[in-house]
GROMACS .gro file of C-alpha atoms in nm:
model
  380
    1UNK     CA    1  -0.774  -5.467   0.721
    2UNK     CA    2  -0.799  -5.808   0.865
    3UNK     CA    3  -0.677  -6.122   0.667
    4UNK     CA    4  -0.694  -6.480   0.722
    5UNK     CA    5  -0.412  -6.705   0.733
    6UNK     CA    6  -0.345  -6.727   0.366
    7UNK     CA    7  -0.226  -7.102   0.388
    8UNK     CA    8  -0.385  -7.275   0.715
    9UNK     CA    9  -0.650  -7.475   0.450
   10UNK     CA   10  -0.343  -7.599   0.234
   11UNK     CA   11  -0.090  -7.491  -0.063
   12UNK     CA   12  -0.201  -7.170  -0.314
   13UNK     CA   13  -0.449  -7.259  -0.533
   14UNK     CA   14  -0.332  -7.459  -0.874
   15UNK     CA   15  -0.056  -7.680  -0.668
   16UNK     CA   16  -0.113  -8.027  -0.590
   17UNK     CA   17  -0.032  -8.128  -0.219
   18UNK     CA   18   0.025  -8.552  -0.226
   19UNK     CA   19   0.176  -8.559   0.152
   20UNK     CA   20  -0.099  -8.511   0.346
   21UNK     CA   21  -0.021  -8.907   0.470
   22UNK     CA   22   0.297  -8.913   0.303
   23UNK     CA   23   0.499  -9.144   0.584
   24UNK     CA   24   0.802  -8.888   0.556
   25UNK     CA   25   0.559  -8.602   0.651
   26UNK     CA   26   0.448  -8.718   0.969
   27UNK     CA   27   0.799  -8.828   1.039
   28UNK     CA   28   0.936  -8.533   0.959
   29UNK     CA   29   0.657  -8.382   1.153
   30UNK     CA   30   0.704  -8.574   1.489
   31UNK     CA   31   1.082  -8.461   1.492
   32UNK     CA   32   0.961  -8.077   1.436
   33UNK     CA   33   0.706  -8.102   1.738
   34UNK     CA   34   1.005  -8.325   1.909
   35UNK     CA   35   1.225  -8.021   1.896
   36UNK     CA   36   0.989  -7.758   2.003
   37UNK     CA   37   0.881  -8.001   2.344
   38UNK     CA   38   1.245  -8.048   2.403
   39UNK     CA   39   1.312  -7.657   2.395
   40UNK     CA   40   1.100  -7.621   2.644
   41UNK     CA   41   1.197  -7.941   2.857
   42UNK     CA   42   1.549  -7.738   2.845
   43UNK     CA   43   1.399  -7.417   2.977
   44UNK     CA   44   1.449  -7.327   3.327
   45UNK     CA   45   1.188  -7.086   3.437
   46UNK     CA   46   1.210  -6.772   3.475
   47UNK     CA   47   1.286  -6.531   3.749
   48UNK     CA   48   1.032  -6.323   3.925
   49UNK     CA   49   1.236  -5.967   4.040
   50UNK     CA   50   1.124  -5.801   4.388
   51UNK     CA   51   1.097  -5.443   4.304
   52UNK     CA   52   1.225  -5.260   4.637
   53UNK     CA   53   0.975  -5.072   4.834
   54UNK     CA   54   0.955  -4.966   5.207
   55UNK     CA   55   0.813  -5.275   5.407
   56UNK     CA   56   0.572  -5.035   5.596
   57UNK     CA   57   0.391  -4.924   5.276
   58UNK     CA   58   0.266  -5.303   5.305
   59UNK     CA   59   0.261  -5.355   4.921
   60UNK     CA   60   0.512  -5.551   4.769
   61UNK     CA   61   0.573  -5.521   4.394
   62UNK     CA   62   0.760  -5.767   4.145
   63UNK     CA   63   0.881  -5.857   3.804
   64UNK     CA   64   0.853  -6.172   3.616
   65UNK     CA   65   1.173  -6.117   3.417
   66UNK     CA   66   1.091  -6.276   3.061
   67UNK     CA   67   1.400  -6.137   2.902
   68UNK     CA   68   1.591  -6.499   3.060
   69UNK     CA   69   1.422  -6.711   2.770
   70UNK     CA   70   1.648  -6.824   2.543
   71UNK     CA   71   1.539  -6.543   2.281
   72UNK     CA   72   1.518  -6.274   2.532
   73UNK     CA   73   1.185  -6.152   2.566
   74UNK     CA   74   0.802  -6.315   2.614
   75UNK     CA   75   0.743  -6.369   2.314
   76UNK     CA   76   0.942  -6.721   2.367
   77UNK     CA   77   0.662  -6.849   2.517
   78UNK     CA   78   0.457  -6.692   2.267
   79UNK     CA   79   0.636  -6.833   1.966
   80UNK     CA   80   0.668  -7.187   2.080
   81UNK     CA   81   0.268  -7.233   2.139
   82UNK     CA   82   0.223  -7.085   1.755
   83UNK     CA   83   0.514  -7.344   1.616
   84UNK     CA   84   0.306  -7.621   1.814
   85UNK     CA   85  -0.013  -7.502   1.694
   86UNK     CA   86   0.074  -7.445   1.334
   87UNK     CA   87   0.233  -7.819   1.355
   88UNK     CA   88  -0.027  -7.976   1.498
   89UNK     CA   89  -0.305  -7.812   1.299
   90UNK     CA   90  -0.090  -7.915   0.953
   91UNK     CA   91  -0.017  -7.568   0.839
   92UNK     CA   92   0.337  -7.576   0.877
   93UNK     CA   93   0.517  -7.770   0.607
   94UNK     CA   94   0.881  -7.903   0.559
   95UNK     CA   95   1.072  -7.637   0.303
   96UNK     CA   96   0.803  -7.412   0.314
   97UNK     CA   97   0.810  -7.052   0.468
   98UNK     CA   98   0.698  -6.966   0.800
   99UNK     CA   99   0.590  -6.570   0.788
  100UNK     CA  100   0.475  -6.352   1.091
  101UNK     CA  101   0.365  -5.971   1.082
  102UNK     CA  102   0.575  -5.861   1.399
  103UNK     CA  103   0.726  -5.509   1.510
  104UNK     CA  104   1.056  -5.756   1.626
  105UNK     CA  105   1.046  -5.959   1.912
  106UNK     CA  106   0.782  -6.210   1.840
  107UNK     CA  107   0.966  -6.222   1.513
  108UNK     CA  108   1.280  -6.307   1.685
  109UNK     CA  109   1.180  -6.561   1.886
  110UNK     CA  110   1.012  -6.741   1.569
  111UNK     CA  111   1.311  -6.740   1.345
  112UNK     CA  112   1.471  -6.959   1.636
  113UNK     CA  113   1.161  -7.207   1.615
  114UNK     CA  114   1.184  -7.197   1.229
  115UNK     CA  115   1.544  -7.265   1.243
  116UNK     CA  116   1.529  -7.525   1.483
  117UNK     CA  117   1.270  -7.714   1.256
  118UNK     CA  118   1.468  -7.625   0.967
  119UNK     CA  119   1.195  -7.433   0.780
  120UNK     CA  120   1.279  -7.091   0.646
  121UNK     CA  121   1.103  -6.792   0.805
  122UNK     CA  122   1.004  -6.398   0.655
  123UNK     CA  123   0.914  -6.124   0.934
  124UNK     CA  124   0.703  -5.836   0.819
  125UNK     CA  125   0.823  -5.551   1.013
  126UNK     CA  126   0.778  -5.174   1.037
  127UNK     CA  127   1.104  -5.002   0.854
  128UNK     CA  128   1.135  -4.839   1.230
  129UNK     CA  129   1.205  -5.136   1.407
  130UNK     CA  130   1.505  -5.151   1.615
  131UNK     CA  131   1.841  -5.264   1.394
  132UNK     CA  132   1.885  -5.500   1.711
  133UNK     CA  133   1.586  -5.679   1.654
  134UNK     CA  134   1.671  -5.716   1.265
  135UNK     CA  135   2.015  -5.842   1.376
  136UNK     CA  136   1.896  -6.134   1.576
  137UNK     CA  137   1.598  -6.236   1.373
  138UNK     CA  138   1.912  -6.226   1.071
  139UNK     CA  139   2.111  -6.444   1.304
  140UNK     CA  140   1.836  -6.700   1.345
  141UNK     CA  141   1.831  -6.746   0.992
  142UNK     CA  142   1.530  -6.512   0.959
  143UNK     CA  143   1.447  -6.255   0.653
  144UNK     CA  144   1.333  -5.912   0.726
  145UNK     CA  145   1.029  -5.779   0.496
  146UNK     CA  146   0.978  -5.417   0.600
  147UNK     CA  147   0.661  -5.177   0.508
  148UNK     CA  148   0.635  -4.836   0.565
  149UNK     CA  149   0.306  -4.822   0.702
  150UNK     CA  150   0.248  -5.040   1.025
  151UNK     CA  151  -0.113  -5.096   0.920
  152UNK     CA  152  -0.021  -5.320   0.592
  153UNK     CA  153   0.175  -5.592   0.755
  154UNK     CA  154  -0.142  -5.801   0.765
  155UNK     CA  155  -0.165  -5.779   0.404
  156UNK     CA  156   0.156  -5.799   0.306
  157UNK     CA  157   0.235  -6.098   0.503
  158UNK     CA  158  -0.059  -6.298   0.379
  159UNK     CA  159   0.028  -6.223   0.042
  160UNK     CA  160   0.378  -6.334   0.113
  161UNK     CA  161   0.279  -6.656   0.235
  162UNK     CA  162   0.039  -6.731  -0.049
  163UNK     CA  163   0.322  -6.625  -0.364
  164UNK     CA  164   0.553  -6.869  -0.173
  165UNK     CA  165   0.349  -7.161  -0.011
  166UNK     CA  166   0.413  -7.096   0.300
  167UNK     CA  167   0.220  -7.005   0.625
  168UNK     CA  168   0.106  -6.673   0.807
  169UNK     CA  169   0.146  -6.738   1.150
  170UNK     CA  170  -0.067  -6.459   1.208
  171UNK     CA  171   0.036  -6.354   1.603
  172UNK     CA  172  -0.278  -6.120   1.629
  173UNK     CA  173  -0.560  -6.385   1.532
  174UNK     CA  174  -0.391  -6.680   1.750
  175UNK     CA  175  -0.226  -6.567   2.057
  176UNK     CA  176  -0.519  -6.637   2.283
  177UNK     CA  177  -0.594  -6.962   2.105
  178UNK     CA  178  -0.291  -7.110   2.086
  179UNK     CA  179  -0.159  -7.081   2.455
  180UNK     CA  180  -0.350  -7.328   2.730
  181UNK     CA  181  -0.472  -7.078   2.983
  182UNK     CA  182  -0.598  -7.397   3.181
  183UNK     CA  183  -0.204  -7.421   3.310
  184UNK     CA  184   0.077  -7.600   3.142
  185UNK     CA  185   0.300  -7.367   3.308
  186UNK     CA  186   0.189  -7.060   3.120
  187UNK     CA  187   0.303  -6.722   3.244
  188UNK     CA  188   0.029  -6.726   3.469
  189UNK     CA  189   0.066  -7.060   3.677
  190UNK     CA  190   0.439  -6.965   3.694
  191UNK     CA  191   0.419  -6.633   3.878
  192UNK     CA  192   0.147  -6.786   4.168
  193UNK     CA  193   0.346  -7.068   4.183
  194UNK     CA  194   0.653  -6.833   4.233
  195UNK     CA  195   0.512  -6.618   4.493
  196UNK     CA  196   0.395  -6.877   4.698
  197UNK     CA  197   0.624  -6.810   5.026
  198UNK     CA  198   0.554  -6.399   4.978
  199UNK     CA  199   0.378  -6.240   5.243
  200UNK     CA  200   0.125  -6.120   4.993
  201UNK     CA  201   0.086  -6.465   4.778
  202UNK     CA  202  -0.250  -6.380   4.614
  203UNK     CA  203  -0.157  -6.066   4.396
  204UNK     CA  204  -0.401  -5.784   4.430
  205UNK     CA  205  -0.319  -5.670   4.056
  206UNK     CA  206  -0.138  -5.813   3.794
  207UNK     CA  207  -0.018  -5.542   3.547
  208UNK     CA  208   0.027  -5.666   3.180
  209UNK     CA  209   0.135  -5.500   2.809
  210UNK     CA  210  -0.127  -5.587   2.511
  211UNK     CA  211   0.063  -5.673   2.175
  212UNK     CA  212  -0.183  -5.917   2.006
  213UNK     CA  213  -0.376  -5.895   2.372
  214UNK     CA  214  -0.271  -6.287   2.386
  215UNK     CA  215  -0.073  -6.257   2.757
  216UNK     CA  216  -0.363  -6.002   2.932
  217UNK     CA  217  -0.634  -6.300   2.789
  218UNK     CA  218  -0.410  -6.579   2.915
  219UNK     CA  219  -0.371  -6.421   3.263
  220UNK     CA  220  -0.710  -6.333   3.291
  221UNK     CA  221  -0.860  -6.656   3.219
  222UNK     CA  222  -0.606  -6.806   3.426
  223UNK     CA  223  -0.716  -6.614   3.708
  224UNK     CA  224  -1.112  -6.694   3.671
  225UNK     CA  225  -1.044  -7.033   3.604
  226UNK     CA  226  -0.811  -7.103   3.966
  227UNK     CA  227  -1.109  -6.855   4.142
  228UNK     CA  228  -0.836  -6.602   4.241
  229UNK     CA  229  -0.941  -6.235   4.365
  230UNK     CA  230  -0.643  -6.111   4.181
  231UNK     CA  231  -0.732  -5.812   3.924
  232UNK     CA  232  -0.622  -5.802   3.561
  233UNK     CA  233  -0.492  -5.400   3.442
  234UNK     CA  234  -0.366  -5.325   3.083
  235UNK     CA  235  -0.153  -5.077   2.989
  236UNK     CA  236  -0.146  -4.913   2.683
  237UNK     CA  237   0.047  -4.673   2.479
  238UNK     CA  238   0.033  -4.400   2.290
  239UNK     CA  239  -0.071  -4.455   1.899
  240UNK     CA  240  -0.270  -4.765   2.025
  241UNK     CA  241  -0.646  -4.793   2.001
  242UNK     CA  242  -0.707  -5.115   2.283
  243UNK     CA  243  -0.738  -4.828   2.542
  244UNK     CA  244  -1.020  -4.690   2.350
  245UNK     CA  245  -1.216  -5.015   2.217
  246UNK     CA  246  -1.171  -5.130   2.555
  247UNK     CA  247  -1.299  -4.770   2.689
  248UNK     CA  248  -1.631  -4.763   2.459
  249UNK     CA  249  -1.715  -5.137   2.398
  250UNK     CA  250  -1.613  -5.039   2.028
  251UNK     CA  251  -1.460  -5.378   1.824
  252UNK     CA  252  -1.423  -5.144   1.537
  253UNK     CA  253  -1.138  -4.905   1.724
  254UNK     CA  254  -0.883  -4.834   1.510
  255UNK     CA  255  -0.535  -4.573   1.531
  256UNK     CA  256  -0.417  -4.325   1.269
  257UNK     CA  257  -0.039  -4.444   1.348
  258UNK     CA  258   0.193  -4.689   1.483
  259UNK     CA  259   0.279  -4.731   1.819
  260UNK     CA  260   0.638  -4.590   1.953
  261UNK     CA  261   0.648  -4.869   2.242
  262UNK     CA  262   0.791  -5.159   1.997
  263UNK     CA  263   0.610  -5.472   2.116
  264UNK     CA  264   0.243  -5.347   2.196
  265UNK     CA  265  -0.008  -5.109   2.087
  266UNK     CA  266  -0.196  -5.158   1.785
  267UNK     CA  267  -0.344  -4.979   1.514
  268UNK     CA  268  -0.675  -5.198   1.490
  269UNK     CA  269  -0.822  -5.406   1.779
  270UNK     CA  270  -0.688  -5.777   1.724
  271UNK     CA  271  -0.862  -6.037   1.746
  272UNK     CA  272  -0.660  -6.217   2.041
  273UNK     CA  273  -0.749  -5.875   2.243
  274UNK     CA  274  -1.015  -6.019   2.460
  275UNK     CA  275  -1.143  -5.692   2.631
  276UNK     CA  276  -1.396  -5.825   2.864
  277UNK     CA  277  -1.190  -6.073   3.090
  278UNK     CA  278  -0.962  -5.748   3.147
  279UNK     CA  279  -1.087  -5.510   3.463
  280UNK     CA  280  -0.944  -5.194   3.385
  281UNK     CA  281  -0.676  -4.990   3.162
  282UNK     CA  282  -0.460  -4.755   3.159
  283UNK     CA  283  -0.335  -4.484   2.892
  284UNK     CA  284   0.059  -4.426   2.948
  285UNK     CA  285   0.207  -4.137   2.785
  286UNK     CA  286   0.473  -4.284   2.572
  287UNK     CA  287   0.737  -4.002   2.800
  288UNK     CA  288   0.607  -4.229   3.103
  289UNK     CA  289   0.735  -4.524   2.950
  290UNK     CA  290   1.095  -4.407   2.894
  291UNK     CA  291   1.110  -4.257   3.237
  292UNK     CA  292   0.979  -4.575   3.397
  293UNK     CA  293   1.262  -4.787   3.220
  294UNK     CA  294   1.538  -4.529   3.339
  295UNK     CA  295   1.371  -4.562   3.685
  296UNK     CA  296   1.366  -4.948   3.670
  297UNK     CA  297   1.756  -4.918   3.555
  298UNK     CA  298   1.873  -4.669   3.880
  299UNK     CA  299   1.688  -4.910   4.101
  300UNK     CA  300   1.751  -5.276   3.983
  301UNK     CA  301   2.049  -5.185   3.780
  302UNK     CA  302   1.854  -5.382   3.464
  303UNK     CA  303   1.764  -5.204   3.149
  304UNK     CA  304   1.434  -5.299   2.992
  305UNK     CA  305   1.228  -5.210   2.659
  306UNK     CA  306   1.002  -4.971   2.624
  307UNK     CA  307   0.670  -5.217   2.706
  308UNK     CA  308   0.827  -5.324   3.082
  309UNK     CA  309   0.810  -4.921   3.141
  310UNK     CA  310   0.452  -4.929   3.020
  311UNK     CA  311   0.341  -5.181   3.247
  312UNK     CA  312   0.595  -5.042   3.555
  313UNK     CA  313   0.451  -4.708   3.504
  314UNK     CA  314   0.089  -4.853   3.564
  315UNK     CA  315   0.170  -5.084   3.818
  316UNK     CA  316   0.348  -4.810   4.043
  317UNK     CA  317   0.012  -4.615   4.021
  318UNK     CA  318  -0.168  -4.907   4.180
  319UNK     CA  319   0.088  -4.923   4.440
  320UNK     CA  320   0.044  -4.580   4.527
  321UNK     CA  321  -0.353  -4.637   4.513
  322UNK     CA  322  -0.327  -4.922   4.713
  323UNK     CA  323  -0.047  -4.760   4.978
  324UNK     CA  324  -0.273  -4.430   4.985
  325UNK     CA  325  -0.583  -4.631   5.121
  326UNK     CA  326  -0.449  -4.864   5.338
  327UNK     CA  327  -0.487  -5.135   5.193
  328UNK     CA  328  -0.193  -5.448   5.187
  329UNK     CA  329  -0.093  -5.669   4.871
  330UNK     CA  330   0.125  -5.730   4.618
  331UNK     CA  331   0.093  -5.631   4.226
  332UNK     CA  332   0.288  -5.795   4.006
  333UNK     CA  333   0.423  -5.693   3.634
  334UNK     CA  334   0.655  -5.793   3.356
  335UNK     CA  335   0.987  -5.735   3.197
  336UNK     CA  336   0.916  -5.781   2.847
  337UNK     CA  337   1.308  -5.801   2.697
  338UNK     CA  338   1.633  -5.617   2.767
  339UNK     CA  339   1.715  -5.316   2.703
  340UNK     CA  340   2.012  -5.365   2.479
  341UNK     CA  341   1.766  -5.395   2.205
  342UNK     CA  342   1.672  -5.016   2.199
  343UNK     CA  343   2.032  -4.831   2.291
  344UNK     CA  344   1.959  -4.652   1.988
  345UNK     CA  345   1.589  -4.537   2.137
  346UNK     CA  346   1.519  -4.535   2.489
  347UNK     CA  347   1.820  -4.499   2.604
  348UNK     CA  348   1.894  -4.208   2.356
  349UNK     CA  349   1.862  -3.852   2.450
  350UNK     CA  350   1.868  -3.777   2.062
  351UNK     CA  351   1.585  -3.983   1.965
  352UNK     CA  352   1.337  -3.819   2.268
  353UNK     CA  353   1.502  -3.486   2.118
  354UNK     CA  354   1.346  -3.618   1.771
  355UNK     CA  355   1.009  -3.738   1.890
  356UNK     CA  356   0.921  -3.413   2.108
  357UNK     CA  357   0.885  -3.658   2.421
  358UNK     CA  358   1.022  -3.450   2.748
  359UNK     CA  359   1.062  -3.745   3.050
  360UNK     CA  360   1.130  -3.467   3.271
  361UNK     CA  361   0.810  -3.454   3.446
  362UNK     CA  362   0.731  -3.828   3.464
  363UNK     CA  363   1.115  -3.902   3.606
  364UNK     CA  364   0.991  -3.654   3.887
  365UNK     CA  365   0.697  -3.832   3.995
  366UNK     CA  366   0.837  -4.145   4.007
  367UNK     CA  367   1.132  -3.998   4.222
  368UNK     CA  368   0.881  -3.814   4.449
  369UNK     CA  369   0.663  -4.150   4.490
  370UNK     CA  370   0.981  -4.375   4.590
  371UNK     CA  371   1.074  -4.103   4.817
  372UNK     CA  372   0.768  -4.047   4.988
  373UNK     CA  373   0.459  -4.336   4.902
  374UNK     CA  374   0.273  -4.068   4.760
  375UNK     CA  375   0.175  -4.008   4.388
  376UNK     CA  376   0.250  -3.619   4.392
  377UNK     CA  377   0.055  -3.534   4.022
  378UNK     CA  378  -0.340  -3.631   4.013
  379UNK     CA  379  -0.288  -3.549   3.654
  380UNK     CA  380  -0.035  -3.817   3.540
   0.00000   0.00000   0.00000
C-alpha cells in the first residue's frame, strides 16, 4: 500500500527536464520560498485557551487554538513546512501540479500555498469528506479527486502526479521530516513559551491527535530535546490502527475502514507515526469525540472538529487521574479547526442517528466529572 513520491527524483520518464539551472527557475524559485517565509512573517501566533476548572483540583488544562491560522486548522503549519521542503528539495516545479492524499484540512491549507506560488494543486480525498472542506480547498484554487475507498489515496495520488508531472506531497511519509522539531517556533516551542507565567509552566501531559503522526513526533522530540518532564499521550479513534501498532510494537498494523474523526486515524501505520518517542495512548470511542466537542462548545462557547474532541476527551481523563491522586499540573491539548466545517456531522443529530453512535453516555461523564473532579465510569 505504500508509494513513493512519484516525482521527488524529477519529471515522468520519456520527458526531458533542461531547467535544472535554468536562471528563471531559481528565480522563480526564490520568489515561491519568498512567499511562503513571508506568510509566516505575517502570522501572529496563536492563542492558547484556559479550559475552566476549579482552582482547588490544582490542575489546570488548556487549548492551543490552531483554528486562528489563516486556513483554519494545524495543518497551516503543516502545509507550509511541506511547500518549503518540496521547494527546497527541487520537487516542486513552476506550472506543474502539486497533489496531496488528504481527508480535507491538510488539503486546504495546501491549495492556499499552491495558490500563493501560483502552481496548480489536486487533493485526493475520501468521497465522505465534509462539503466544507471541498468548498475551501475549491476556493483556493484547489481540485478535488475523490476515491471511494480511503485506503487507495496513496495510489491514486502518485499516479496522478506521475500522468501529469507534477509532485505527491505525500503528508504521511514527510510530516516528521519536514517540520524542525529543534524549535523554529513549531507548535511545541510556542505552547512552553506561552505558558510561561502559568502556575503550572512545565505541562505534566501534552495530549495530541495522530493524522500522519507528524505533530505527536514533533512534540515529542521537542520535549526530549529541551530535557522537559512533560509526557507525550495520543489519542486515537475509532477505524484507526496507530492505537494498535503502537499497542503491540506491530509496523505492519493496518484497519479494515476509514476513520469517522476527519483529520486523524489511519488505515495503515504511516511512516511519520513515530511510536516510540510517544508514552502512552488512548482508544476514544468515536461517541466520545462528539460528546467532548458539544462539551467544549457549552463551556467555551467554541465549536471544534471532531479530532479537538478526541484529544479533549483524553486529556480530561488525565485530569481526572491526576486530580484523583493528588497530584498538581497542567495538561495541555489542541483545537484542531472549527467546527463550522462539520455542521453537517458533529453537530447533526441525523448523522449520529445514521452511524449508530449514542453520545448519551459519554455527555454524562463529562457532566458528572466537571461537576464533581471525579471520573464516575472506570469503563470509559
Amino acid at each position: 500500500m505504500s508509494a513513493r513520491p512519484a516525482a521527488e527524483a524529477g519529471p515522468p520518464a520519456g520527458t526531458v527536464d533542461a531547467d535544472r539551472s535554468d536562471p528563471a527557475y531559481r528565480d522563480w524559485l526564490k520568489e515561491a520560498v519568498r512567499r511562503v517565509q513571508a506568510d509566516a512573517n505575517r502570522s501572529a501566533d496563536t492563542h492558547l485557551l484556559r479550559f475552566p476548572l476549579p482552582e482547588r483540583w490544582g490542575v489546570d488544562l488548556y487549548l492551543k487554538d490552531e483554528s486562528t491560522h489563516p486556513t483554519g486548522s494545524l495543518k497551516h503549519r503543516l502545509a507550509r513546512s511541506l511547500f518549503l521542503y518540496g521547494l527546497c528539495n527541487g520537487w516542486i516545479r513552476p506550472g506543474r501540479p502539486v497533489v496531496e492524499a488528504s481527508s480535507g484540512s491538510t488539503a486546504v491549507s495546501e491549495a492556499y500555498f499552491a495558490q500563493l506560488i501560483g502552481v496548480p494543486f489536486i487533493a485526493v480525498m475520501p468521497r465522505g469528506t465534509s462539503p466544507e472542506k471541498c468548498r475551501l480547498i475549491e476556493f483556493h484554487g484547489g481540485r478535488c479527486h475523490f476515491v471511494d475507498d480511503p485506503r487507495t489515496m496513496y495510489e491514486e495520488s502518485a499516479a496522478l502526479a506521475a500522468a501529469s508531472g507534477g509532485h505527491y506531497m505525500d503528508q504521511f511519509t514527510y510530516a516528521e521530516r519536514a517540520t524542525d522539531w529543534r524549535g523554529n517556533n513549531n507548535i511545541a516551542e510556542s505552547v512552553y513559551q506561552q505558558m510561561r507565567r502559568e502556575r503550572h509552566p512545565e505541562p505534566a501531559w501534552i495530549v495530541a491527535t495522530a493524522g500522519t503522526g507528524g505533530t505527536s513526533a514533533t512534540i515529542a522530540r521537542y520535549v526530549r530535546y529541551m530535557q522537559y518532564d512533560t509526557r507525550v499521550c495520543v489519542a486515537d479513534p475509532e477505524n484507526s490502527c496507530f492505537f494498535d501498532g503502537w499497542a503491540n510494537h506491530d509496523p505492519g498494523a493496518v484497519s479494515d475502514r476509514g476513520s469517522r474523526i476527519e483529520g486523524i486515524g489511519r488505515p495503515r501505520m504511516e511512516p511519520s507515526f513515530v511510536p516510540h518517542a510517544i508514552d502512552r495512548m488512548m482508544k476514544v470511542p468515536d461517541a466520545a469525540s462528539v460528546a467532548a466537542v458539544r462539551a467544549l462548545e457549552g463551556v467555551l462557547g467554541r465549536r471544534a472538529g471532531g479530532s479537538t474532541g478526541t484529544g479533549l476527551w483524553s486529556a480530561l481523563k488525565i485530569v481526572a487521574e491526576m486530580a484523583a491522586e493528588g497530584r498538581p499540573g497542567s495538561v495541555v491539548t489542541l483545537l484542531c479547526d472549527p467546527g463550522d466545517r462539520y455542521l453537517d456531522k458533529y453537530y447533526s443529530d441525523a448523522w449520529l442517528a445514521r452511524q449508530g453512535l449514542d453520545i448519551t453516555p459519554y455527555a454524562e461523564v463529562i457532566a458528572a466529572f466537571l461537576a464533581t473532579g471525579r471520573w464516575p465510569r472506570a469503563g470509559l
